[in-house]
Tab-separated table of C-alpha atoms in Angstrom:
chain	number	residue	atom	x	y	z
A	1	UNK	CA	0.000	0.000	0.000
A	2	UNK	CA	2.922	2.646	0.690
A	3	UNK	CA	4.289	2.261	-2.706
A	4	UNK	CA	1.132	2.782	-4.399
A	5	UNK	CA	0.589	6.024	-2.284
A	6	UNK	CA	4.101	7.367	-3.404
A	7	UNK	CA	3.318	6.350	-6.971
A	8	UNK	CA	0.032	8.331	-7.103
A	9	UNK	CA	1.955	10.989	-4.963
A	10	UNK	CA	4.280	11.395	-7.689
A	11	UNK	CA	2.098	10.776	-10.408
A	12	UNK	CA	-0.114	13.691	-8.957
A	13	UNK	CA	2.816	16.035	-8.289
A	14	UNK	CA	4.200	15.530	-11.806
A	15	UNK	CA	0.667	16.568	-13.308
A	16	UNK	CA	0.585	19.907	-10.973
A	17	UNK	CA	3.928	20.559	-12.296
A	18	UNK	CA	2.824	20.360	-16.035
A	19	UNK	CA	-0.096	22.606	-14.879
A	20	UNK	CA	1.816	25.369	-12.841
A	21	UNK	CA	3.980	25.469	-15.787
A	22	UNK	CA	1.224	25.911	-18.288
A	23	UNK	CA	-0.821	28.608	-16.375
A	24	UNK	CA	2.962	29.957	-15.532
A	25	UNK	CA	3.723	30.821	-19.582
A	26	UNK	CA	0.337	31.650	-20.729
A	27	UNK	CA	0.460	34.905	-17.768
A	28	UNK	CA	3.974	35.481	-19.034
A	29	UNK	CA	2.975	35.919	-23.190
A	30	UNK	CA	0.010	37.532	-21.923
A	31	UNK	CA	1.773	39.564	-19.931
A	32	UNK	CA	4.429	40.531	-22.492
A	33	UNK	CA	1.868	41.911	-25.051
A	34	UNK	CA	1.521	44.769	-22.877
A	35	UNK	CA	-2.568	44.964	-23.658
A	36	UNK	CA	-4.186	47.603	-20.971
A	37	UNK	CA	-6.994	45.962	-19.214
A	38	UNK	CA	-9.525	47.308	-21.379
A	39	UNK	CA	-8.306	46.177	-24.566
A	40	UNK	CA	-8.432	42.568	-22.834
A	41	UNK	CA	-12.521	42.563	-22.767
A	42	UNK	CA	-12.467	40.320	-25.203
A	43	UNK	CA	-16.466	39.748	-25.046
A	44	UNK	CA	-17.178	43.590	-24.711
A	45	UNK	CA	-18.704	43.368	-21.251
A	46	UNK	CA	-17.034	45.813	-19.431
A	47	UNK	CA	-14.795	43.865	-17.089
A	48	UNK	CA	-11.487	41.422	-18.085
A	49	UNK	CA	-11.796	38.392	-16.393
A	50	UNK	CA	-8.964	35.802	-15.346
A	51	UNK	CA	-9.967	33.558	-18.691
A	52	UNK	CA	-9.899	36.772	-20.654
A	53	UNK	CA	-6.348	37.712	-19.278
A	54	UNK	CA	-5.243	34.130	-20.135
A	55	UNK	CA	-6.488	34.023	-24.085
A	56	UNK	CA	-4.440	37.327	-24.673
A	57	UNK	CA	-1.543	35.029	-25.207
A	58	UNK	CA	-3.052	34.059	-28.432
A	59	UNK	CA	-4.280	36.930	-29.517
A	60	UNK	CA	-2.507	39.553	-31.968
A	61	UNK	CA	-3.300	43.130	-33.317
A	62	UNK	CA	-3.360	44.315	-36.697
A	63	UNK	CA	-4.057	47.651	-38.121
A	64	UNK	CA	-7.683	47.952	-40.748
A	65	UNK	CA	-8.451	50.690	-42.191
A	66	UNK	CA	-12.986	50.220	-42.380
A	67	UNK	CA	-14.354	52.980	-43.893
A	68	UNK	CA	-11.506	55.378	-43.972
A	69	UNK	CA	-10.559	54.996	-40.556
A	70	UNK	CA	-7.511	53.548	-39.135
A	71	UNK	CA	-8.810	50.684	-36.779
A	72	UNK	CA	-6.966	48.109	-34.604
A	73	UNK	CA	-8.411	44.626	-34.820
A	74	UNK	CA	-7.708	42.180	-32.667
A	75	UNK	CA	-7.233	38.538	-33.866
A	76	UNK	CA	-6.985	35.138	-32.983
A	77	UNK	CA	-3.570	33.434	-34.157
A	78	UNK	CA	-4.674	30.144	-33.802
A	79	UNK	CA	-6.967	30.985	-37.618
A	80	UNK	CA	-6.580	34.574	-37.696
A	81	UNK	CA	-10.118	35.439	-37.829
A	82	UNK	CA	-11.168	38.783	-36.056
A	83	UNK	CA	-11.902	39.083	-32.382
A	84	UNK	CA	-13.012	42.260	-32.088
A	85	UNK	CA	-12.176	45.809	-33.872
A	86	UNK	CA	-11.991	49.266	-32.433
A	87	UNK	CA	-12.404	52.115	-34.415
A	88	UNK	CA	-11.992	56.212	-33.213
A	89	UNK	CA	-15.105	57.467	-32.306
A	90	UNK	CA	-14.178	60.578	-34.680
């Protein structure tokens, strides 16, 4: 019975590890694309949750122009379809 105890012991410490480390480098690239907490509302709701703060690792930005105006869209590099675009108000 002890060895089986150790075994799931390590077994369970192991997966943490792999889990820490995940959650670790998915802050860190979302953390290096310097995006203000307002450009992180990726559903428009007026608040940036913790699952919004993760998914800005995969997300890029790319100047459109719509309608003569210089926008920023924000896209997902996983497909590069659109997340959401801002446009001045001007």
């Amino acid at each position: 019975m002890g060895s089986l105890k150790k075994a799931i012991f390590l077994i369970l410490t192991v997966l943490g590890l792999f889990a820490f480390s995940y959650v670790f480098c998915r802050f860190y690239f979302a953390f290096s694309k310097n995006y203000s907490w307002k450009e992180m509302d990726w559903d428009q709701n007026g608040t940036t949750s913790f699952f919004e703060y993760i998914e800005s690792s995969d997300i890029g930005k790319r100047a459109v122009k719509i309608n003569d105006k210089n926008c920023i869209e924000y896209y997902a590099f996983k497909d590069g379809i659109g997340i959401k675009t801002v446009c001045p108000k001007n």
